Coordinates of C-alpha atoms and ligand atoms in Angstrom, one line a residue:
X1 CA 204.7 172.0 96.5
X2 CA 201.7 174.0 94.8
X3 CA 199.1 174.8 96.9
X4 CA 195.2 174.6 96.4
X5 CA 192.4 175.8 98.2
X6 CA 189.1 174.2 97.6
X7 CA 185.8 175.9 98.9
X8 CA 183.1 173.9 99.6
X9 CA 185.5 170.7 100.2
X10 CA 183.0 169.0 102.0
X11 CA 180.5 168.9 99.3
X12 CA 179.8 166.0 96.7
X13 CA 182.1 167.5 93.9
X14 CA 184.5 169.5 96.1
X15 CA 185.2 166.5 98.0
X16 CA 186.3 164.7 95.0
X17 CA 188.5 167.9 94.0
X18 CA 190.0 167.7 97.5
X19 CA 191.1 164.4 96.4
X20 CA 192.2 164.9 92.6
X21 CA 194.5 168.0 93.7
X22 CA 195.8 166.1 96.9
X23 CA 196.7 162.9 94.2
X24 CA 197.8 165.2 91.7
X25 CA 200.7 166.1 94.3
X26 CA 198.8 169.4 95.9
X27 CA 199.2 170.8 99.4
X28 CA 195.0 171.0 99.9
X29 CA 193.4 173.3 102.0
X30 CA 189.4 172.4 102.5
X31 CA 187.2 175.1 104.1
X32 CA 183.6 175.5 104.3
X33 CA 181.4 177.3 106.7
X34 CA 181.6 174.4 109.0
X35 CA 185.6 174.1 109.1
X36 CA 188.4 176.0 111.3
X37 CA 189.1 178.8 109.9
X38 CA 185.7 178.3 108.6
X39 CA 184.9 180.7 105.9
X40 CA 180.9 181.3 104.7
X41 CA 180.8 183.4 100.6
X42 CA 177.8 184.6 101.3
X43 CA 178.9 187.3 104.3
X44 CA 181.7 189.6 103.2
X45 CA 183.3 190.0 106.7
X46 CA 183.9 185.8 106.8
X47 CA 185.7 186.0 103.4
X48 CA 188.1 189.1 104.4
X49 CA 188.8 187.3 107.6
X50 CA 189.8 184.1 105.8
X51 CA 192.3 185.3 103.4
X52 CA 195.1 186.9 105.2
X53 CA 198.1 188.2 103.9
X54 CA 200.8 186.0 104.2
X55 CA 198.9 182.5 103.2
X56 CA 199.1 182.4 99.4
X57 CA 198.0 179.8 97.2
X58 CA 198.8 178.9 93.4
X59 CA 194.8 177.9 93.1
X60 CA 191.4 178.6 94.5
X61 CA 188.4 176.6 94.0
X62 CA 185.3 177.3 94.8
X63 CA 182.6 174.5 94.4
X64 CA 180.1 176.0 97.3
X65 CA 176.9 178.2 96.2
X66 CA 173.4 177.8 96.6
X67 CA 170.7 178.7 94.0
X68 CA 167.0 177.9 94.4
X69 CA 164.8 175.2 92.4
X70 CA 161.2 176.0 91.5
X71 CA 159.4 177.5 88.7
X72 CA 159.1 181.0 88.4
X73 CA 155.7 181.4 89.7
X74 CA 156.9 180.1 92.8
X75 CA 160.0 182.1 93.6
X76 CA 159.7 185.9 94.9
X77 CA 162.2 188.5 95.6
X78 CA 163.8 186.5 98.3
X79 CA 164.7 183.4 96.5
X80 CA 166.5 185.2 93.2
X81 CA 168.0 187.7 96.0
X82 CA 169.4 184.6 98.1
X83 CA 170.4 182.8 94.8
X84 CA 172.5 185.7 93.6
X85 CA 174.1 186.5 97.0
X86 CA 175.4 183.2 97.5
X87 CA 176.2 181.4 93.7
X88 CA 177.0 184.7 92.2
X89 CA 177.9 187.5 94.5
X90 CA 179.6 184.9 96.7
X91 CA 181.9 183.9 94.1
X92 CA 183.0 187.4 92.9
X93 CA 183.7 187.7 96.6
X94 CA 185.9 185.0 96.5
X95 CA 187.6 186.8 93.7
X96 CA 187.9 190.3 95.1
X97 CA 189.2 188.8 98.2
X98 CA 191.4 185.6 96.4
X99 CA 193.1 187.4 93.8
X100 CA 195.5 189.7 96.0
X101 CA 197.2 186.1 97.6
X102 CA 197.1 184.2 94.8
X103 CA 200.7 183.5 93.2
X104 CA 202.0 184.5 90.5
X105 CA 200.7 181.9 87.3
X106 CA 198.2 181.2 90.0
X107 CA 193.8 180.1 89.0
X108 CA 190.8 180.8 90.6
X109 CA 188.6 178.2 89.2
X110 CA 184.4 179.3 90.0
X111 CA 181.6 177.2 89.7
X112 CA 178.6 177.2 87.7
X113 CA 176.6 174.5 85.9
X114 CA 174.7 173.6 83.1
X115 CA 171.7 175.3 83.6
X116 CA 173.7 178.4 82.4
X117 CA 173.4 177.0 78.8
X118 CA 170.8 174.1 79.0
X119 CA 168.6 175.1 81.3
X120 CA 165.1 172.9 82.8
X121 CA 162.0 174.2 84.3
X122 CA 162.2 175.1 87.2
X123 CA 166.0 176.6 87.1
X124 CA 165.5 180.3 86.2
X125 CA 167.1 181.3 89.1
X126 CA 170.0 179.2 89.0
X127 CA 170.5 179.5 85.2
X128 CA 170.6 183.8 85.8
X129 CA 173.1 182.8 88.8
X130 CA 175.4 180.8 86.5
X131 CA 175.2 183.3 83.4
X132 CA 175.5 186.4 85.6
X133 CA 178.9 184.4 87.3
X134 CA 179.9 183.8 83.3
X135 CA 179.8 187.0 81.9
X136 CA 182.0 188.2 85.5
X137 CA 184.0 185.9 84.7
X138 CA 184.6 186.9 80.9
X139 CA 184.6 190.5 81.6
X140 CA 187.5 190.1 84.5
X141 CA 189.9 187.7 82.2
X142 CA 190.3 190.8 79.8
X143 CA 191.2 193.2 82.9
X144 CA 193.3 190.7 85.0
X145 CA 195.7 190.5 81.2
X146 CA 196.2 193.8 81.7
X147 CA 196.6 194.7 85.4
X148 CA 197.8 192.0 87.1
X149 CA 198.9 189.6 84.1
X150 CA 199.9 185.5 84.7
X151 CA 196.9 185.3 86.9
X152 CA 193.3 183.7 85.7
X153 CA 189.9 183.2 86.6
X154 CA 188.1 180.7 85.1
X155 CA 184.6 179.4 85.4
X156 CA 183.8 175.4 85.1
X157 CA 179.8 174.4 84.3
X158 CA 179.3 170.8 85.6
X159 CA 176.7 169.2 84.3
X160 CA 174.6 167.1 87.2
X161 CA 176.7 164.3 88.5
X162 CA 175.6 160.8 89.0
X163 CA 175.6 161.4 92.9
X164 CA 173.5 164.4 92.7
X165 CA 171.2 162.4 90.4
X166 CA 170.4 159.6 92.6
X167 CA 170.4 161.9 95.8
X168 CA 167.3 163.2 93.4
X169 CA 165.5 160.4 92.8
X170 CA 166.9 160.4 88.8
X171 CA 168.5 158.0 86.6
X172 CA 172.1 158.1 87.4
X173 CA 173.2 156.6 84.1
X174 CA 173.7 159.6 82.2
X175 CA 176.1 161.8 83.7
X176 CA 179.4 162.2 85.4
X177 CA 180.9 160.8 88.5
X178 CA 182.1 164.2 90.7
X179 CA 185.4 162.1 90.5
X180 CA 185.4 162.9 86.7
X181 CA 183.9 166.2 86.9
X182 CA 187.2 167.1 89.3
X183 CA 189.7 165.8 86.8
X184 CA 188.0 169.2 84.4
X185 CA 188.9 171.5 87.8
X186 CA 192.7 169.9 87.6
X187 CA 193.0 170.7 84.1
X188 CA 191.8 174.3 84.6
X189 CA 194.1 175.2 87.5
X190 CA 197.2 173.4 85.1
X191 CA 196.3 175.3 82.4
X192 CA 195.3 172.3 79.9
X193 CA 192.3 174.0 79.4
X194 CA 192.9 176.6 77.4
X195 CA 190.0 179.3 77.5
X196 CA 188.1 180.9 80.8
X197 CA 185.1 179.0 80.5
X198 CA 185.5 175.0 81.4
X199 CA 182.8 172.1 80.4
X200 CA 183.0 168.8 81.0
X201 CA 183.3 166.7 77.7
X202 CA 180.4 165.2 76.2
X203 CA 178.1 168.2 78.5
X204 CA 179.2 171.2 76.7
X205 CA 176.8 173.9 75.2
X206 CA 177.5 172.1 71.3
X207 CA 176.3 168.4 72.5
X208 CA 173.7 169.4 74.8
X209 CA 172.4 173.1 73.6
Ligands
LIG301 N1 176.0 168.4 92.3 C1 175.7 168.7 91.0 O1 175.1 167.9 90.3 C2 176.1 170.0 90.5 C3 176.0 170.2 89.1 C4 176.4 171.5 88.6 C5 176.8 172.5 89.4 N2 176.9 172.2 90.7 C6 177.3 173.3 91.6 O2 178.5 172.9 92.3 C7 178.6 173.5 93.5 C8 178.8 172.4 94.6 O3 177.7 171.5 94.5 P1 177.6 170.2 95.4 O4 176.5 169.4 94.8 O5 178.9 169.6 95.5 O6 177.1 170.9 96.8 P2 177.0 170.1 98.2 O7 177.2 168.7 98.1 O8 175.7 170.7 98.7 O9 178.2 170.8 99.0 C9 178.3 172.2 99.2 C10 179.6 172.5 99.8 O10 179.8 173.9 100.0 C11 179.8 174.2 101.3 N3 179.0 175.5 101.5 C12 177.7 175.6 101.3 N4 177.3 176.9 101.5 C13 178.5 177.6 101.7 C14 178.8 178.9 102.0 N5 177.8 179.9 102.1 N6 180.1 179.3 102.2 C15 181.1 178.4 102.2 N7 180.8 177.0 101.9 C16 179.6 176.7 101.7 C17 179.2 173.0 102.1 O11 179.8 172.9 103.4 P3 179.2 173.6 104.7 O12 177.7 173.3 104.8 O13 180.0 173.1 105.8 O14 179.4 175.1 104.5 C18 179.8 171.9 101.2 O15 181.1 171.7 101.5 C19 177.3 174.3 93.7 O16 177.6 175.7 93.3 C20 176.4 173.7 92.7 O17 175.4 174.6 92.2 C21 176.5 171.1 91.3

């Protein structure tokens, strides 16, 4: 049986990955700062700690990261700092520390978002975040063919889901259920999507940008 780990399994779209790998016939593993072994990307120590030799997995999600709202006059040194450590440097932590037990054939699937190519007011931090965890993710497909070969890392951009929409106060109507967003994270880790950087149809950079 394959096995997945999903990061950030308690959150609105990596609870509904939890449940499209575990229906899809996957041994799921959830972990978030709040489970045991918890595990927190934003503190280096936490992330060696959790992946110990011997537990291997065929794919690693990670749907956790936190990036600050607000327009630029209104975020400081602090904000883009905090932003970057945790949706950017907390994923390429995930990496460094994912990619020496993951199997052979095996995915490491980030998270980013569509403010990395359609971007609001009020996002600059979060769109930098996203394209800064893009170009990573570009730059360390072309190495991983020729080091350690059969494994990826690939990056999906969700656009906002209907949950997060009506948690906001916004019309739901136009976008994605997490449920559907998940069946895109599925198709990355099986390898139906064929290049390193994942949208969800109908929210790509063609039909929004
Ligand atoms: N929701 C959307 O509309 C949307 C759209 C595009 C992109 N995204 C991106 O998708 C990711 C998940 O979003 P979401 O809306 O599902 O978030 P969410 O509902 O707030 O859930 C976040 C999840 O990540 C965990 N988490 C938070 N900080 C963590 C840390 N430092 N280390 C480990 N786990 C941590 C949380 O659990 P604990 O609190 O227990 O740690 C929780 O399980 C984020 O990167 C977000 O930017 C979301």
């Amino acid at each position: 049986m394959k096995k997945a780990l999903i990061i950030g399994s308690t959150g609105t779209i990596g609870s509904a990955v939890i449940k499209a790998f575990a229906d899809a016939g996957y041994e799921v593993t959830g972990a978030s700062r709040n489970t045991s072994p918890s595990i927190d990307i934003e503190d280096p120590v936490s992330i060696e700690k959790f992946f110990i030799p011997g537990k291997s997995y065929d794919t690693i999600i990670c749907a956790a990261g936190n990036a600050t709202f607000g327009d630029l006059e209104l975020l400081n040194e602090e904000s883009f700092r905090n932003s970057f450590n945790s949706k950017l440097t907390g994923q390429i932590r995930v990496v460094q520390s994912g990619l020496p037990v993951l199997n052979t054939n095996g995915v490491i699937l980030l998270t980013g978002g569509m403010f990395a190519f359609e971007p609001w007011p009020g996002t600059s931090a979060i769109a930098a975040a996203n394209c800064g965890l893009e170009g990573f993710v570009r730059a360390v497909t072309r190495e991983i063919k020729d080091l350690t070969d059969k494994k990826s890392v690939r990056i999906i951009h969700p656009p906002l889901v209907a949950e997060t929409a009506k948690m906001m106060n916004m019309d739901p109507a136009p976008w994605p259920f997490a449920a559907d967003v998940a069946g895109f994270y599925l198709k990355g880790a099986t390898g139906e999507a064929k290049n390193e950087v994942i949208y969800v149809d109908g929210y790509s950079p063609k039909v929004l940008g």
